CSV table of C-alpha atoms and ligand atoms in Angstrom, one decimal:
chain,number,residue,atom,x,y,z
A,1,UNK,CA,0.0,0.0,0.0
A,2,UNK,CA,1.1,3.5,-0.8
A,3,UNK,CA,0.5,6.8,1.1
A,4,UNK,CA,-0.2,10.1,-0.5
A,5,UNK,CA,0.1,13.7,0.8
A,6,UNK,CA,-3.1,15.8,1.3
A,7,UNK,CA,-1.5,18.5,-0.8
A,8,UNK,CA,-0.6,16.3,-3.8
A,9,UNK,CA,2.8,17.7,-4.5
A,10,UNK,CA,5.0,15.0,-3.0
A,11,UNK,CA,5.4,11.5,-4.4
A,12,UNK,CA,3.5,8.5,-2.9
A,13,UNK,CA,5.6,6.6,-0.3
A,14,UNK,CA,5.5,3.3,1.6
A,15,UNK,CA,4.4,3.0,5.2
A,16,UNK,CA,7.9,3.0,6.6
A,17,UNK,CA,8.9,6.0,4.5
A,18,UNK,CA,5.8,7.9,5.7
A,19,UNK,CA,6.6,7.1,9.3
A,20,UNK,CA,10.2,8.2,8.9
A,21,UNK,CA,9.3,11.4,7.1
A,22,UNK,CA,6.4,12.6,9.3
A,23,UNK,CA,5.3,15.7,7.5
A,24,UNK,CA,5.3,15.3,3.7
A,25,UNK,CA,7.8,17.6,1.9
A,26,UNK,CA,4.9,19.6,0.4
A,27,UNK,CA,3.7,20.5,3.9
A,28,UNK,CA,0.8,18.0,3.7
A,29,UNK,CA,-0.1,15.0,5.8
A,30,UNK,CA,0.0,11.4,4.7
A,31,UNK,CA,-3.1,9.3,4.2
A,32,UNK,CA,-3.6,5.9,2.5
A,33,UNK,CA,-3.9,6.2,-1.3
A,34,UNK,CA,-7.2,4.3,-1.0
A,35,UNK,CA,-8.9,2.9,2.1
A,36,UNK,CA,-9.3,-0.8,2.5
A,37,UNK,CA,-12.7,-2.5,3.1
A,38,UNK,CA,-12.3,-4.3,6.4
A,39,UNK,CA,-15.9,-5.6,6.6
A,40,UNK,CA,-15.2,-9.1,5.3
A,41,UNK,CA,-12.5,-9.6,8.1
A,42,UNK,CA,-14.4,-8.3,11.1
A,43,UNK,CA,-15.9,-11.6,12.1
A,44,UNK,CA,-12.6,-13.4,12.1
A,45,UNK,CA,-11.0,-10.6,14.2
A,46,UNK,CA,-13.6,-10.9,17.0
A,47,UNK,CA,-11.7,-13.0,19.5
A,48,UNK,CA,-8.2,-11.7,18.9
A,49,UNK,CA,-6.0,-10.3,21.7
A,50,UNK,CA,-5.4,-6.6,21.5
A,51,UNK,CA,-1.8,-7.1,20.2
A,52,UNK,CA,-2.9,-9.6,17.6
A,53,UNK,CA,-5.7,-7.4,16.4
A,54,UNK,CA,-3.3,-4.5,16.1
A,55,UNK,CA,-0.8,-6.6,14.1
A,56,UNK,CA,-3.6,-7.8,11.8
A,57,UNK,CA,-4.9,-4.3,11.3
A,58,UNK,CA,-1.5,-2.7,10.7
A,59,UNK,CA,-0.4,-5.5,8.3
A,60,UNK,CA,-3.1,-4.1,5.8
A,61,UNK,CA,-1.1,-0.8,5.7
A,62,UNK,CA,2.5,-1.7,6.6
A,63,UNK,CA,3.0,-3.9,3.6
A,64,UNK,CA,6.7,-3.1,3.5
A,65,UNK,CA,7.4,-4.7,6.9
A,66,UNK,CA,7.5,-8.5,7.1
A,67,UNK,CA,4.5,-9.7,9.1
A,68,UNK,CA,6.4,-11.6,11.8
A,69,UNK,CA,8.6,-8.5,12.3
A,70,UNK,CA,5.5,-6.2,12.6
A,71,UNK,CA,3.9,-8.6,15.0
A,72,UNK,CA,7.0,-8.6,17.2
A,73,UNK,CA,7.1,-4.7,17.2
A,74,UNK,CA,3.4,-4.5,18.1
A,75,UNK,CA,3.7,-7.1,20.9
A,76,UNK,CA,6.6,-5.2,22.4
A,77,UNK,CA,4.7,-1.9,22.2
A,78,UNK,CA,1.7,-3.2,24.2
A,79,UNK,CA,3.8,-5.4,26.6
A,80,UNK,CA,4.4,-2.1,28.6
A,81,UNK,CA,0.7,-1.7,29.4
A,82,UNK,CA,-0.4,-2.9,32.8
A,83,UNK,CA,-3.9,-4.1,32.1
A,84,UNK,CA,-4.3,-7.5,30.4
A,85,UNK,CA,-7.0,-6.1,28.0
A,86,UNK,CA,-4.8,-3.1,27.1
A,87,UNK,CA,-7.9,-0.9,26.4
A,88,UNK,CA,-10.6,-2.2,28.8
A,89,UNK,CA,-14.2,-1.3,28.4
A,90,UNK,CA,-16.1,-0.4,31.5
A,91,UNK,CA,-19.9,-0.2,31.4
A,92,UNK,CA,-21.2,2.5,33.7
A,93,UNK,CA,-24.9,1.9,33.0
A,94,UNK,CA,-27.0,0.5,30.1
A,95,UNK,CA,-26.3,3.4,27.8
A,96,UNK,CA,-22.9,4.6,29.0
A,97,UNK,CA,-19.4,3.0,28.8
A,98,UNK,CA,-15.9,4.2,29.2
A,99,UNK,CA,-12.9,3.0,27.1
A,100,UNK,CA,-9.9,3.3,29.5
A,101,UNK,CA,-6.9,4.4,27.4
A,102,UNK,CA,-4.5,5.1,30.3
A,103,UNK,CA,-3.0,1.8,31.2
A,104,UNK,CA,0.2,2.6,29.3
A,105,UNK,CA,3.5,3.8,30.9
A,106,UNK,CA,2.6,7.5,31.0
A,107,UNK,CA,-1.0,7.0,31.9
A,108,UNK,CA,-2.4,8.8,28.9
A,109,UNK,CA,-3.8,7.6,25.5
A,110,UNK,CA,-0.8,8.9,23.6
A,111,UNK,CA,1.1,5.8,24.7
A,112,UNK,CA,-0.9,3.8,22.2
A,113,UNK,CA,0.7,5.6,19.3
A,114,UNK,CA,4.0,6.5,20.8
A,115,UNK,CA,5.0,3.1,22.1
A,116,UNK,CA,4.5,1.8,18.6
A,117,UNK,CA,6.2,4.8,16.9
A,118,UNK,CA,9.3,4.3,19.2
A,119,UNK,CA,9.5,0.6,18.2
A,120,UNK,CA,9.1,1.5,14.5
A,121,UNK,CA,11.9,4.1,14.8
A,122,UNK,CA,14.1,1.6,16.7
A,123,UNK,CA,13.5,-1.0,14.0
A,124,UNK,CA,14.3,1.4,11.2
A,125,UNK,CA,17.6,2.4,12.9
A,126,UNK,CA,18.6,-1.2,13.5
A,127,UNK,CA,17.9,-2.1,9.9
A,128,UNK,CA,19.6,0.8,8.3
A,129,UNK,CA,22.5,1.0,10.7
A,130,UNK,CA,21.8,4.8,11.2
A,131,UNK,CA,21.1,6.7,14.4
A,132,UNK,CA,18.4,9.3,15.1
A,133,UNK,CA,18.1,12.2,17.5
A,134,UNK,CA,14.5,12.8,18.2
A,135,UNK,CA,13.6,16.4,19.2
A,136,UNK,CA,10.3,17.8,20.5
A,137,UNK,CA,8.9,20.7,22.5
A,138,UNK,CA,6.1,20.0,24.9
A,139,UNK,CA,3.8,21.8,27.3
A,140,UNK,CA,2.5,18.5,28.7
A,141,UNK,CA,1.7,14.9,27.8
A,142,UNK,CA,3.3,14.4,24.4
A,143,UNK,CA,6.9,14.8,25.6
A,144,UNK,CA,6.5,12.2,28.3
A,145,UNK,CA,4.8,9.7,26.0
A,146,UNK,CA,7.5,10.2,23.3
A,147,UNK,CA,10.2,9.7,25.9
A,148,UNK,CA,8.7,6.4,27.1
A,149,UNK,CA,8.4,5.3,23.5
A,150,UNK,CA,12.2,5.6,23.0
A,151,UNK,CA,13.4,4.8,26.5
A,152,UNK,CA,16.7,2.8,26.3
A,153,UNK,CA,16.4,2.1,22.5
A,154,UNK,CA,19.8,1.6,20.9
A,155,UNK,CA,20.9,4.2,18.2
A,156,UNK,CA,18.3,6.7,19.4
A,157,UNK,CA,18.4,9.7,21.7
A,158,UNK,CA,15.5,12.0,22.6
A,159,UNK,CA,15.6,15.6,23.6
A,160,UNK,CA,12.4,17.2,25.0
A,161,UNK,CA,12.3,20.9,25.5
A,162,UNK,CA,9.8,22.4,28.0
A,163,UNK,CA,9.5,25.7,29.7
A,164,UNK,CA,11.2,25.5,33.1
A,165,UNK,CA,8.7,25.7,36.0
A,166,UNK,CA,5.7,25.8,33.7
A,167,UNK,CA,4.8,22.1,33.3
A,168,UNK,CA,3.2,20.3,36.2
A,169,UNK,CA,5.5,18.7,38.7
A,170,UNK,CA,4.2,15.2,37.8
A,171,UNK,CA,4.7,15.8,34.1
A,172,UNK,CA,8.2,17.0,34.7
A,173,UNK,CA,8.9,13.8,36.7
A,174,UNK,CA,7.6,11.6,33.9
A,175,UNK,CA,10.2,13.2,31.6
A,176,UNK,CA,13.1,13.8,34.0
A,177,UNK,CA,13.0,10.7,36.2
A,178,UNK,CA,13.4,7.8,33.7
A,179,UNK,CA,17.0,7.2,34.5
A,180,UNK,CA,17.6,6.3,30.9
A,181,UNK,CA,20.9,7.5,29.3
A,182,UNK,CA,19.3,8.3,25.9
A,183,UNK,CA,16.6,10.6,27.4
A,184,UNK,CA,17.3,14.3,27.9
A,185,UNK,CA,14.8,16.5,29.6
A,186,UNK,CA,15.7,20.1,28.7
A,187,UNK,CA,14.2,22.8,30.9
A,188,UNK,CA,14.3,25.9,28.8
A,189,UNK,CA,14.7,29.3,30.5
A,190,UNK,CA,11.6,30.9,28.9
A,191,UNK,CA,8.0,30.2,27.9
A,192,UNK,CA,6.5,27.4,25.8
A,193,UNK,CA,6.7,29.7,22.8
A,194,UNK,CA,10.4,30.1,23.4
A,195,UNK,CA,10.9,26.4,23.5
A,196,UNK,CA,8.9,26.0,20.3
A,197,UNK,CA,10.8,28.7,18.6
A,198,UNK,CA,14.1,27.1,19.6
A,199,UNK,CA,12.8,23.8,18.1
A,200,UNK,CA,11.9,25.4,14.8
A,201,UNK,CA,15.3,27.1,14.7
A,202,UNK,CA,17.1,23.7,15.2
A,203,UNK,CA,15.1,22.1,12.3
A,204,UNK,CA,15.6,25.3,10.3
A,205,UNK,CA,19.4,24.8,10.5
A,206,UNK,CA,19.3,22.3,7.6
A,207,UNK,CA,23.0,21.5,7.8
A,208,UNK,CA,22.8,20.7,11.5
A,209,UNK,CA,19.5,18.8,11.2
A,210,UNK,CA,20.9,16.6,8.5
A,211,UNK,CA,24.3,16.1,10.1
A,212,UNK,CA,22.6,15.0,13.4
A,213,UNK,CA,19.8,13.1,11.7
A,214,UNK,CA,17.1,15.0,13.6
A,215,UNK,CA,13.6,13.6,13.7
A,216,UNK,CA,10.5,15.5,15.1
A,217,UNK,CA,8.0,14.4,17.7
A,218,UNK,CA,4.7,15.6,16.5
A,219,UNK,CA,1.0,14.7,16.4
A,220,UNK,CA,0.7,14.2,12.7
A,221,UNK,CA,2.7,11.0,12.1
A,222,UNK,CA,0.8,8.5,10.0
A,223,UNK,CA,1.7,5.7,12.5
A,224,UNK,CA,-0.1,7.6,15.2
A,225,UNK,CA,-3.4,7.8,13.3
A,226,UNK,CA,-3.3,4.1,12.4
A,227,UNK,CA,-2.3,2.9,15.9
A,228,UNK,CA,-5.2,4.9,17.3
A,229,UNK,CA,-7.7,3.2,14.9
A,230,UNK,CA,-7.1,-0.1,16.7
A,231,UNK,CA,-8.7,0.8,20.0
A,232,UNK,CA,-11.9,1.9,18.3
A,233,UNK,CA,-11.9,-1.4,16.4
A,234,UNK,CA,-11.3,-3.4,19.5
A,235,UNK,CA,-14.1,-1.6,21.4
A,236,UNK,CA,-16.5,-1.9,18.5
A,237,UNK,CA,-15.9,-5.7,18.3
A,238,UNK,CA,-16.8,-6.0,22.0
A,239,UNK,CA,-20.2,-4.3,21.7
A,240,UNK,CA,-23.5,-6.1,21.3
A,241,UNK,CA,-25.5,-5.8,18.1
A,242,UNK,CA,-27.9,-3.4,19.7
A,243,UNK,CA,-25.1,-1.2,21.1
A,244,UNK,CA,-23.4,-1.1,17.7
A,245,UNK,CA,-26.5,0.4,16.2
A,246,UNK,CA,-26.7,3.2,18.7
A,247,UNK,CA,-23.1,3.8,19.6
A,248,UNK,CA,-21.6,7.3,19.6
A,249,UNK,CA,-17.9,7.5,20.5
A,250,UNK,CA,-17.4,10.6,22.6
A,251,UNK,CA,-13.8,11.9,22.3
A,252,UNK,CA,-11.9,14.5,24.3
A,253,UNK,CA,-10.3,16.5,21.5
A,254,UNK,CA,-7.4,18.9,20.9
A,255,UNK,CA,-5.3,18.3,17.8
A,256,UNK,CA,-8.1,16.1,16.3
A,257,UNK,CA,-5.8,13.0,16.0
A,258,UNK,CA,-7.7,10.7,18.3
A,259,UNK,CA,-11.3,11.2,16.9
A,260,UNK,CA,-10.0,11.4,13.3
A,261,UNK,CA,-8.6,7.9,13.7
A,262,UNK,CA,-12.0,6.6,14.7
A,263,UNK,CA,-13.8,8.4,11.9
A,264,UNK,CA,-11.3,7.0,9.4
A,265,UNK,CA,-11.9,3.5,10.7
A,266,UNK,CA,-15.6,4.1,10.0
A,267,UNK,CA,-14.7,4.8,6.4
A,268,UNK,CA,-13.0,1.3,6.2
A,269,UNK,CA,-16.3,-0.6,6.4
A,270,UNK,CA,-16.7,-0.6,10.2
A,271,UNK,CA,-20.2,0.7,10.7
A,272,UNK,CA,-19.9,3.3,13.5
A,273,UNK,CA,-22.9,5.7,13.5
A,274,UNK,CA,-21.6,8.5,15.6
A,275,UNK,CA,-18.6,10.5,16.9
A,276,UNK,CA,-18.9,13.4,19.3
A,277,UNK,CA,-16.0,15.9,19.3
A,278,UNK,CA,-15.7,17.1,22.9
A,279,UNK,CA,-13.6,20.2,23.4
A,280,UNK,CA,-12.7,22.3,26.4
A,281,UNK,CA,-13.1,26.1,26.4
A,282,UNK,CA,-10.8,26.2,23.3
A,283,UNK,CA,-13.9,25.4,21.2
A,284,UNK,CA,-12.7,26.0,17.6
A,285,UNK,CA,-13.7,22.5,16.6
A,286,UNK,CA,-17.1,22.7,18.4
A,287,UNK,CA,-17.8,25.9,16.5
A,288,UNK,CA,-16.7,24.2,13.3
A,289,UNK,CA,-19.0,21.3,13.7
A,290,UNK,CA,-21.8,23.7,14.6
A,291,UNK,CA,-21.3,26.2,11.8
A,292,UNK,CA,-19.1,24.7,9.1
A,293,UNK,CA,-16.6,27.5,9.6
A,294,UNK,CA,-13.2,27.0,11.1
A,295,UNK,CA,-12.1,30.2,12.7
A,296,UNK,CA,-8.9,30.5,14.6
A,297,UNK,CA,-8.9,32.4,18.0
A,298,UNK,CA,-6.4,32.8,20.8
A,299,UNK,CA,-5.5,29.8,23.0
A,300,UNK,CA,-6.8,30.0,26.5
A,301,UNK,CA,-5.4,27.9,29.4
A,302,UNK,CA,-7.8,25.4,30.9
A,303,UNK,CA,-8.1,22.6,33.4
A,304,UNK,CA,-7.6,20.1,30.5
A,305,UNK,CA,-4.2,21.5,29.2
A,306,UNK,CA,-3.5,18.8,26.6
A,307,UNK,CA,-6.5,20.1,24.7
A,308,UNK,CA,-5.5,23.8,24.8
A,309,UNK,CA,-5.2,24.1,21.1
A,310,UNK,CA,-6.6,26.4,18.4
A,311,UNK,CA,-5.1,25.1,15.2
A,312,UNK,CA,-5.7,21.3,15.3
A,313,UNK,CA,-2.8,19.8,13.4
A,314,UNK,CA,-4.8,16.8,12.1
A,315,UNK,CA,-7.7,18.9,10.8
A,316,UNK,CA,-6.2,19.0,7.4
A,317,UNK,CA,-6.8,15.2,7.0
A,318,UNK,CA,-10.5,15.7,7.6
A,319,UNK,CA,-10.6,18.7,5.3
A,320,UNK,CA,-9.0,16.6,2.5
A,321,UNK,CA,-11.8,14.0,2.9
A,322,UNK,CA,-14.5,16.6,3.1
A,323,UNK,CA,-13.2,18.3,-0.1
A,324,UNK,CA,-13.6,15.1,-2.1
A,325,UNK,CA,-10.0,14.1,-1.6
A,326,UNK,CA,-8.9,16.9,-3.9
A,327,UNK,CA,-5.4,18.0,-3.0
A,328,UNK,CA,-5.6,21.3,-4.9
A,329,UNK,CA,-8.7,22.3,-3.0
A,330,UNK,CA,-7.1,21.2,0.3
A,331,UNK,CA,-4.0,23.3,-0.5
A,332,UNK,CA,-6.2,26.3,-1.3
A,333,UNK,CA,-8.2,25.9,1.9
A,334,UNK,CA,-5.0,25.7,4.0
A,335,UNK,CA,-3.7,28.8,2.3
A,336,UNK,CA,-6.9,30.7,3.0
A,337,UNK,CA,-6.9,29.5,6.6
A,338,UNK,CA,-3.3,30.8,7.0
A,339,UNK,CA,-4.0,34.2,5.5
A,340,UNK,CA,-7.5,34.9,6.7
A,341,UNK,CA,-7.5,33.0,9.9
A,342,UNK,CA,-10.8,31.3,8.9
A,343,UNK,CA,-12.2,28.8,6.3
A,344,UNK,CA,-15.7,27.7,5.6
A,345,UNK,CA,-16.4,24.3,4.1
A,346,UNK,CA,-18.8,24.7,1.1
A,347,UNK,CA,-22.1,22.7,1.6
A,348,UNK,CA,-20.9,21.4,4.9
A,349,UNK,CA,-22.5,18.2,6.0
A,350,UNK,CA,-22.0,17.1,9.6
A,351,UNK,CA,-22.2,13.4,8.7
A,352,UNK,CA,-21.5,11.2,11.7
A,353,UNK,CA,-20.1,14.1,13.8
A,354,UNK,CA,-21.6,16.0,16.7
A,355,UNK,CA,-19.8,18.2,19.2
A,356,UNK,CA,-19.7,19.8,22.6
A,357,UNK,CA,-17.6,22.3,24.6
A,358,UNK,CA,-16.9,22.4,28.3
A,359,UNK,CA,-15.4,25.4,30.2
A,360,UNK,CA,-13.5,25.0,33.5
A,361,UNK,CA,-16.6,25.2,35.6
A,362,UNK,CA,-18.2,22.5,33.5
A,363,UNK,CA,-15.2,20.3,33.8
A,364,UNK,CA,-15.3,20.5,37.6
A,365,UNK,CA,-19.0,19.9,37.7
A,366,UNK,CA,-18.7,16.9,35.3
A,367,UNK,CA,-16.0,15.3,37.5
A,368,UNK,CA,-18.3,15.7,40.5
A,369,UNK,CA,-21.4,14.4,38.7
A,370,UNK,CA,-19.7,11.3,37.2
A,371,UNK,CA,-18.3,10.5,40.6
A,372,UNK,CA,-21.7,10.9,42.4
A,373,UNK,CA,-23.7,9.1,39.7
A,374,UNK,CA,-21.3,6.2,38.7
A,375,UNK,CA,-18.8,6.1,41.6
A,376,UNK,CA,-16.2,6.5,38.9
A,377,UNK,CA,-13.4,9.1,38.8
A,378,UNK,CA,-12.4,10.8,35.6
A,379,UNK,CA,-9.6,13.2,34.8
A,380,UNK,CA,-10.3,16.8,33.5
A,381,UNK,CA,-9.9,15.8,29.8
A,382,UNK,CA,-12.3,12.9,30.1
A,383,UNK,CA,-14.7,15.2,32.0
A,384,UNK,CA,-15.1,17.3,28.9
A,385,UNK,CA,-16.6,14.3,27.2
A,386,UNK,CA,-19.3,14.0,29.9
A,387,UNK,CA,-20.7,17.5,29.0
A,388,UNK,CA,-23.8,16.3,27.2
A,389,UNK,CA,-24.5,12.7,26.5
A,390,UNK,CA,-27.2,12.0,24.0
A,391,UNK,CA,-29.9,9.8,25.7
A,392,UNK,CA,-30.8,8.2,22.4
A,393,UNK,CA,-27.3,6.9,21.9
A,394,UNK,CA,-25.0,4.3,23.5
A,395,UNK,CA,-22.3,6.7,24.6
A,396,UNK,CA,-18.8,5.2,24.6
A,397,UNK,CA,-16.6,7.8,26.2
A,398,UNK,CA,-12.9,7.6,25.5
A,399,UNK,CA,-11.0,8.2,28.8
A,400,UNK,CA,-7.7,9.8,27.7
A,401,UNK,CA,-5.8,10.1,31.0
A,402,UNK,CA,-5.7,8.7,34.5
A,403,UNK,CA,-7.1,11.1,37.1
A,404,UNK,CA,-4.0,10.8,39.3
A,405,UNK,CA,-2.1,12.9,36.8
A,406,UNK,CA,-4.2,16.0,37.8
A,407,UNK,CA,-4.4,16.0,41.6
A,408,UNK,CA,-5.2,19.7,42.0
A,409,UNK,CA,-8.3,19.6,39.7
A,410,UNK,CA,-9.5,16.4,41.3
A,411,UNK,CA,-9.2,17.8,44.9
A,412,UNK,CA,-11.1,20.9,43.9
A,413,UNK,CA,-13.9,18.9,42.3
A,414,UNK,CA,-14.4,15.9,44.7
A,415,UNK,CA,-12.0,16.5,47.6
A,416,UNK,CA,-10.0,13.4,46.7
A,417,UNK,CA,-6.6,13.0,45.2
A,418,UNK,CA,-6.5,9.7,43.3
A,419,UNK,CA,-3.1,8.0,43.3
A,420,UNK,CA,-1.4,5.6,40.9
A,421,UNK,CA,1.6,3.4,41.9
A,422,UNK,CA,3.6,4.5,38.8
A,423,UNK,CA,3.4,8.1,39.9
A,424,UNK,CA,4.1,7.3,43.5
A,425,UNK,CA,7.2,5.5,42.5
A,426,UNK,CA,8.3,8.5,40.3
A,427,UNK,CA,8.2,10.8,43.3
A,428,UNK,CA,10.9,8.7,45.0
A,429,UNK,CA,13.4,9.2,42.1
A,430,UNK,CA,15.9,12.0,41.5
A,431,UNK,CA,15.1,14.6,38.9
A,432,UNK,CA,17.6,14.6,36.0
A,433,UNK,CA,16.9,17.8,34.0
A,434,UNK,CA,19.2,20.1,32.2
A,435,UNK,CA,18.7,23.8,32.4
A,436,UNK,CA,19.3,25.5,29.0
A,437,UNK,CA,18.9,29.1,27.8
A,438,UNK,CA,16.5,29.6,24.9
A,439,UNK,CA,19.4,29.8,22.5
A,440,UNK,CA,20.2,27.8,19.4
A,441,UNK,CA,23.9,27.6,20.0
A,442,UNK,CA,23.4,26.1,23.5
A,443,UNK,CA,21.0,23.6,22.1
A,444,UNK,CA,23.3,22.6,19.3
A,445,UNK,CA,26.2,22.1,21.7
A,446,UNK,CA,24.1,20.0,24.0
A,447,UNK,CA,22.9,17.7,21.1
A,448,UNK,CA,26.4,17.4,19.7
A,449,UNK,CA,27.6,16.3,23.1
A,450,UNK,CA,24.8,14.0,24.1
A,451,UNK,CA,23.3,12.8,20.8
A,452,UNK,CA,23.9,9.6,19.0
B,501,PLP,C1,-3.4,14.8,23.7
B,501,PLP,C2,-4.6,14.6,24.6
B,501,PLP,C3,-5.9,14.9,24.2
B,501,PLP,C4,-6.2,15.4,22.8
B,501,PLP,O1,-6.1,14.4,21.8
B,501,PLP,P1,-6.0,14.9,20.2
B,501,PLP,O2,-5.6,13.7,19.5
B,501,PLP,O3,-4.9,16.0,20.2
B,501,PLP,O4,-7.3,15.4,19.8
B,501,PLP,C5,-6.9,14.6,25.1
B,501,PLP,N1,-6.7,14.2,26.3
B,501,PLP,C6,-5.4,13.9,26.8
B,501,PLP,C7,-5.2,13.4,28.1
B,501,PLP,C8,-4.3,14.1,25.9
B,501,PLP,O5,-3.1,13.9,26.3
């Protein structure tokens, strides 16, 4: 199978190439050239373990990786999860269930994609004999998940930039207490924007980026989308006939990577009737699904920080599908968005989507309500998904993080601070971070000294 860019100006590439490249050279995002029809295979997939299901699903796309190799990489990726079902489904009542996506090493759903991506990078390095230095900037969860994806992998090093003193103490510990020699938590003297600017400068220095074989951590890698399709598939396979007819996946959304994966699976012959895009107060996507107009505003901090996003980096993939898979129209839409700050989809049809938005007061109220009603504790991101559940649907809420990651919000809402053994253990370890000025020369020196 080949993968094409949403902007149509780059050649089609194999799965491994798309994973290694990340962002297509024309600035577009990779998607399968044509989508497979999975419907004839669904019955046979019903009783597979999560890892076997994932290997079967990915083998449809990763046709350039030998099947036994792929199966080994997938197995290794999900062996780090602590629940035997990997993505357990918890029924709260006859029309509400939660898909728990936080049993991975950093207790957030990003582990599903980044454990796999780390193993794919490791495999590519081992096969080619090359090394890579992975570089990312984070204000929260992605950095920790990327670090845990590459932890201890030969021929790789990872450098995560974050604003010193401006990520939560637990998030910092998840990055800076791994004890792994190839992991470098770089606390930048400045804001998140400074860290991001520094990252851009490092990749902009083409000679340096090439010489050091720099690779980016970002939310648009094709492997992330495909890895995320699998938990929707696994959940759908476990529903009853009656639940399948009414199901609406309710997805806490920021960069639109998670919910897009589910929707894409729906286009592969898995009949899923509904997706609800649940945002926090940064409601650009809620406004889009209400009006058909995508209008960029200013990012506002919220209790669900991993969803504090205005320009959703995976949105271009949806746009491409909505614009009849026409790369020229997609390119024109992205240009209009960049220059005017807004774009309206002509003849917009919601299709399977609905949406909601939750401000901080809603998040607190939802945590409290879910706790009282179901005796179940959700984190602030998952709480956004409980904003409005459609009583005519079977609501399948994706729980994207463990509540123990957000002790302050939980204490304020229900007077309890949930704990998790992984986080308790982290608190006993020394913090190994490197303070760095927001300066390209200093970053280059650091990578030259500590990179592979
Ligand atoms: C990243 C993240 C989200 C948002 O997911 P997107 O794929 O960016 O839409 C939601 N919840 C948590 C906990 C996250 O870490």
